[in-house]
Short mmCIF file of C-alpha atoms in Angstrom, two decimals:
data_model
loop_
_atom_site.label_atom_id
_atom_site.label_comp_id
_atom_site.label_asym_id
_atom_site.label_seq_id
_atom_site.Cartn_x
_atom_site.Cartn_y
_atom_site.Cartn_z
CA MET A 223 -66.52 72.43 -12.00
CA ILE A 224 -62.77 71.45 -10.86
CA ILE A 225 -60.67 73.22 -8.29
CA ILE A 226 -57.14 72.41 -6.96
CA GLU A 227 -56.10 72.78 -3.45
CA SER A 228 -53.38 71.84 -1.40
CA LYS A 229 -53.41 68.24 0.25
CA ARG A 230 -51.68 70.08 3.05
CA LYS A 231 -54.87 72.14 4.17
CA LYS A 232 -57.31 70.82 6.68
CA PRO A 233 -60.74 69.48 4.66
CA ALA A 234 -62.79 71.57 6.79
CA THR A 235 -60.91 74.61 5.69
CA ILE A 236 -61.33 73.64 2.21
CA LEU A 237 -64.96 72.59 2.60
CA LYS A 238 -65.63 76.31 4.54
CA LYS A 239 -64.69 77.59 1.44
CA TYR A 240 -66.45 75.19 -1.03
CA PRO A 241 -69.40 73.77 1.45
CA ASP A 242 -70.98 71.03 -1.22
CA ALA A 243 -67.64 69.86 -3.04
CA ILE A 244 -66.35 66.33 -3.14
CA LEU A 245 -62.62 66.11 -1.99
CA ALA A 246 -60.77 64.00 -4.37
CA ASP A 247 -56.97 63.06 -3.30
CA VAL A 248 -55.11 62.40 -6.40
CA THR A 249 -51.53 62.05 -4.75
CA SER A 250 -49.92 58.70 -4.23
CA GLN A 251 -51.01 58.63 -0.65
CA ALA A 252 -54.33 58.29 -1.89
CA ASP A 253 -56.67 55.67 0.10
CA THR A 254 -58.82 55.30 -3.30
CA ARG A 255 -57.78 54.13 -6.68
CA LEU A 256 -57.33 57.97 -7.61
CA ARG A 257 -53.68 57.29 -6.53
CA GLU A 258 -53.30 55.80 -9.87
CA LEU A 259 -53.59 59.55 -11.18
CA SER A 260 -50.29 60.08 -9.29
CA PRO A 261 -46.98 60.51 -11.26
CA PHE A 262 -45.58 58.04 -9.23
CA TYR A 263 -47.69 55.18 -9.81
CA PRO A 264 -46.27 52.49 -11.46
CA HIS A 265 -48.63 51.46 -14.39
CA TYR A 266 -45.73 50.03 -16.11
CA GLY A 267 -45.26 49.96 -20.13
CA ILE A 268 -45.12 54.17 -20.60
CA PRO A 269 -43.12 54.94 -23.60
CA VAL A 270 -39.92 56.99 -22.94
CA PRO A 271 -40.34 60.09 -25.17
CA PHE A 272 -37.42 60.14 -28.22
CA SER A 273 -36.43 56.89 -26.86
CA ASP A 274 -37.46 54.04 -28.84
CA GLY A 275 -37.56 50.50 -27.27
CA TYR A 276 -37.67 51.99 -23.79
CA THR A 277 -40.57 51.92 -21.28
CA ALA A 278 -40.69 53.16 -17.81
CA THR A 279 -43.10 52.26 -14.77
CA CYS A 280 -44.37 55.65 -14.14
CA VAL A 281 -44.05 59.24 -15.15
CA GLU A 282 -41.83 60.53 -12.64
CA ALA A 283 -39.33 57.64 -13.28
CA ILE A 284 -39.18 59.04 -16.73
CA TRP A 285 -38.61 62.76 -15.64
CA GLN A 286 -35.87 61.82 -13.13
CA GLY A 287 -34.31 59.31 -15.25
CA LEU A 288 -33.53 61.68 -18.19
CA LYS A 289 -32.52 64.28 -15.88
CA VAL A 290 -28.47 65.03 -16.69
CA PHE A 291 -26.32 66.19 -13.61
CA GLU A 292 -22.79 67.43 -13.36
CA SER A 293 -21.57 63.97 -12.40
CA CYS A 294 -24.24 61.81 -13.69
CA ASP A 295 -26.02 61.43 -17.04
CA VAL A 296 -29.48 59.48 -17.64
CA ASP A 297 -30.37 56.87 -15.33
CA VAL A 298 -32.14 53.94 -17.39
CA GLN A 299 -32.33 51.80 -14.41
CA MET A 300 -34.82 54.59 -12.65
CA PHE A 301 -37.21 53.68 -15.51
CA GLN A 302 -37.77 50.45 -13.62
CA ASN A 303 -38.75 51.66 -10.27
CA ASP A 304 -42.18 50.52 -9.22
CA THR A 305 -41.66 51.25 -5.56
CA MET A 306 -42.92 54.89 -5.48
CA LYS A 307 -40.12 55.45 -3.31
CA ASN A 308 -36.55 56.69 -3.93
CA ILE A 309 -37.41 58.21 -7.42
CA LYS A 310 -35.84 61.48 -6.87
CA ARG A 311 -32.32 62.21 -8.09
CA THR A 312 -31.11 65.13 -6.19
CA VAL A 313 -28.43 67.97 -6.63
CA ARG A 314 -27.16 66.90 -3.01
CA ARG A 315 -26.12 63.63 -4.79
CA PHE A 316 -25.28 64.49 -8.16
CA GLY A 317 -24.27 68.14 -8.35
CA LYS A 318 -25.69 70.86 -10.52
CA PRO A 319 -28.42 69.70 -12.82
CA LEU A 320 -27.81 70.73 -16.64
CA GLY A 321 -30.84 69.60 -18.10
CA HIS A 322 -33.34 66.69 -19.45
CA ARG A 323 -31.46 64.57 -22.21
CA LYS A 324 -33.92 64.72 -25.18
CA GLY A 325 -34.18 60.89 -25.35
CA VAL A 326 -31.86 58.29 -23.76
CA HIS A 327 -29.31 58.45 -26.60
CA GLY A 328 -30.23 62.09 -27.51
CA THR A 329 -27.38 64.82 -27.88
CA GLU A 330 -29.66 67.56 -27.20
CA LEU A 331 -30.18 69.01 -23.69
CA LEU A 332 -33.55 70.21 -22.67
CA GLY A 333 -33.69 73.67 -20.09
CA TYR A 334 -36.20 72.92 -17.50
CA ILE A 335 -39.33 74.63 -19.04
CA GLU A 336 -38.99 72.77 -22.51
CA ALA A 337 -38.47 69.55 -20.76
CA ARG A 338 -41.73 70.22 -19.00
CA LYS A 339 -43.09 70.46 -22.30
CA GLN A 340 -41.61 68.29 -24.52
CA ILE A 341 -41.07 65.21 -21.81
CA TYR A 342 -43.43 65.55 -18.58
CA ILE A 343 -46.54 66.99 -20.12
CA PRO A 344 -47.02 64.77 -23.04
CA THR A 345 -45.86 61.54 -21.08
CA TYR A 346 -48.50 62.26 -18.36
CA LYS A 347 -51.29 63.09 -21.12
CA TRP A 348 -50.38 59.56 -22.33
CA VAL A 349 -50.97 57.94 -19.26
CA LEU A 350 -54.12 59.86 -18.88
CA GLU A 351 -55.46 58.59 -21.95
CA ASN A 352 -53.98 54.92 -22.09
CA LYS A 353 -54.00 53.66 -18.12
CA VAL A 354 -56.57 56.02 -16.36
CA ALA A 355 -59.41 57.12 -18.80
CA TRP A 356 -62.09 55.46 -16.99
CA ILE A 357 -61.05 57.68 -13.97
CA ILE A 358 -61.21 60.67 -16.15
CA GLU A 359 -64.34 59.81 -17.38
CA LYS A 360 -65.82 59.55 -14.12
CA LEU A 361 -64.37 62.84 -13.19
CA ARG A 362 -65.74 64.45 -16.26
CA GLU A 363 -69.29 63.32 -15.67
CA ALA A 364 -69.05 64.11 -11.78
CA SER A 365 -67.80 67.56 -12.38
CA LYS A 366 -70.47 68.40 -14.84
CA THR A 367 -73.09 68.80 -11.67
CA LYS A 368 -70.70 68.65 -8.68
CA THR A 369 -67.57 70.74 -7.60
CA ILE A 370 -64.54 68.45 -7.44
CA VAL A 371 -61.49 69.73 -5.39
CA LEU A 372 -58.36 67.84 -6.45
CA LEU A 373 -55.88 67.61 -3.67
CA ASP A 374 -52.61 67.84 -4.62
CA TYR A 375 -48.89 68.48 -2.85
CA ASP A 376 -48.43 71.27 -5.49
CA THR A 377 -50.77 73.47 -6.71
CA ASN A 378 -48.70 75.41 -9.38
CA SER A 379 -50.57 75.53 -12.73
CA ASP A 380 -48.45 77.84 -14.60
CA VAL A 381 -46.35 75.60 -17.10
CA GLU A 382 -43.95 78.71 -17.60
CA ASN A 383 -43.13 79.19 -13.79
CA ALA A 384 -39.74 77.18 -13.19
CA LYS A 385 -39.69 78.27 -9.56
CA LYS A 386 -42.33 75.64 -8.50
CA PRO A 387 -43.03 71.98 -9.53
CA LEU A 388 -46.10 71.82 -11.77
CA SER A 389 -49.05 70.45 -10.43
CA HIS A 390 -50.20 67.00 -11.98
CA ALA A 391 -53.58 67.86 -10.39
CA SER A 392 -53.69 71.05 -12.80
CA LEU A 393 -52.86 68.76 -15.59
CA ILE A 394 -55.83 66.24 -14.66
CA LYS A 395 -57.84 69.74 -14.59
CA ALA A 396 -56.64 70.78 -18.08
CA TYR A 397 -57.06 67.37 -19.84
CA VAL A 398 -60.86 67.13 -18.25
CA GLU A 399 -61.69 70.61 -19.37
CA GLY A 400 -59.82 71.01 -22.74
CA ILE A 401 -57.61 73.72 -21.51
CA TYR A 402 -54.02 74.58 -21.98
CA PRO A 403 -51.60 72.50 -22.02
CA TYR A 404 -53.83 70.18 -23.09
CA GLU A 405 -56.39 72.57 -25.17
CA ASP A 406 -56.48 70.01 -28.06
CA SER A 407 -58.05 67.44 -25.93
CA THR A 408 -61.07 66.09 -27.91
CA ILE A 409 -63.51 65.82 -25.00
CA VAL A 410 -64.34 68.95 -23.44
CA ASN A 411 -66.34 69.28 -20.12
CA ASP A 412 -69.52 71.28 -21.08
CA ASN A 413 -72.13 72.00 -18.16
CA ARG A 414 -74.96 73.03 -20.57
CA HIS A 415 -75.14 69.13 -20.89
CA LYS A 416 -75.87 67.44 -17.73
CA GLY A 417 -75.32 63.87 -17.46
CA GLU A 418 -75.34 61.28 -14.51
CA VAL A 419 -73.09 61.80 -11.62
CA ILE A 420 -70.78 58.97 -11.14
CA GLU A 421 -69.93 59.17 -7.40
CA LEU A 422 -66.65 59.15 -6.82
CA ASP A 423 -66.51 56.45 -4.15
CA LEU A 424 -66.41 54.06 -7.18
CA PHE A 425 -62.88 54.74 -7.18
CA ASN A 426 -62.52 51.99 -4.51
CA GLN A 427 -63.40 49.17 -6.99
#
């Protein structure tokens, strides 16, 4: 079983609720290789949606780079940010956000939720499948017999909720379990088939 909890909560509080759980920090601040699941982690070579010939270092660089503001269009230089810092493009600096451009040279601007569906979610899925598949498999196996608590700064799992950032931990859970928005995942977690538990401390490798 996989649960999503806020990284801001004290571990003792979470473990009181889930006594036998394994806490798995999947933020950029994690001290294990689980940090590679962060949208800020620079994997390099990630295709930019609707943009032939363009790749980026991380998911967040694509999300921020395709943003369009009142005073600024897309920022292709953002695609090369590999520092895990200074990736956010803010209203304070660029003015009112107008949407996300559907491709570097696209003419269509996507609204926030539509951009989430067409840009962020598919891009993150690409990373799960092409960059961190081994971590996903370990999570899948461990979750068959253990309660795994994924720690994220954001816990919103509602794709349609525009008021809160979407939790990438919820996307990990969705992919592992084959549920929305990754219900087309070919591998679905099934607790009826118990497998060998691969301990999460192996992520230090």
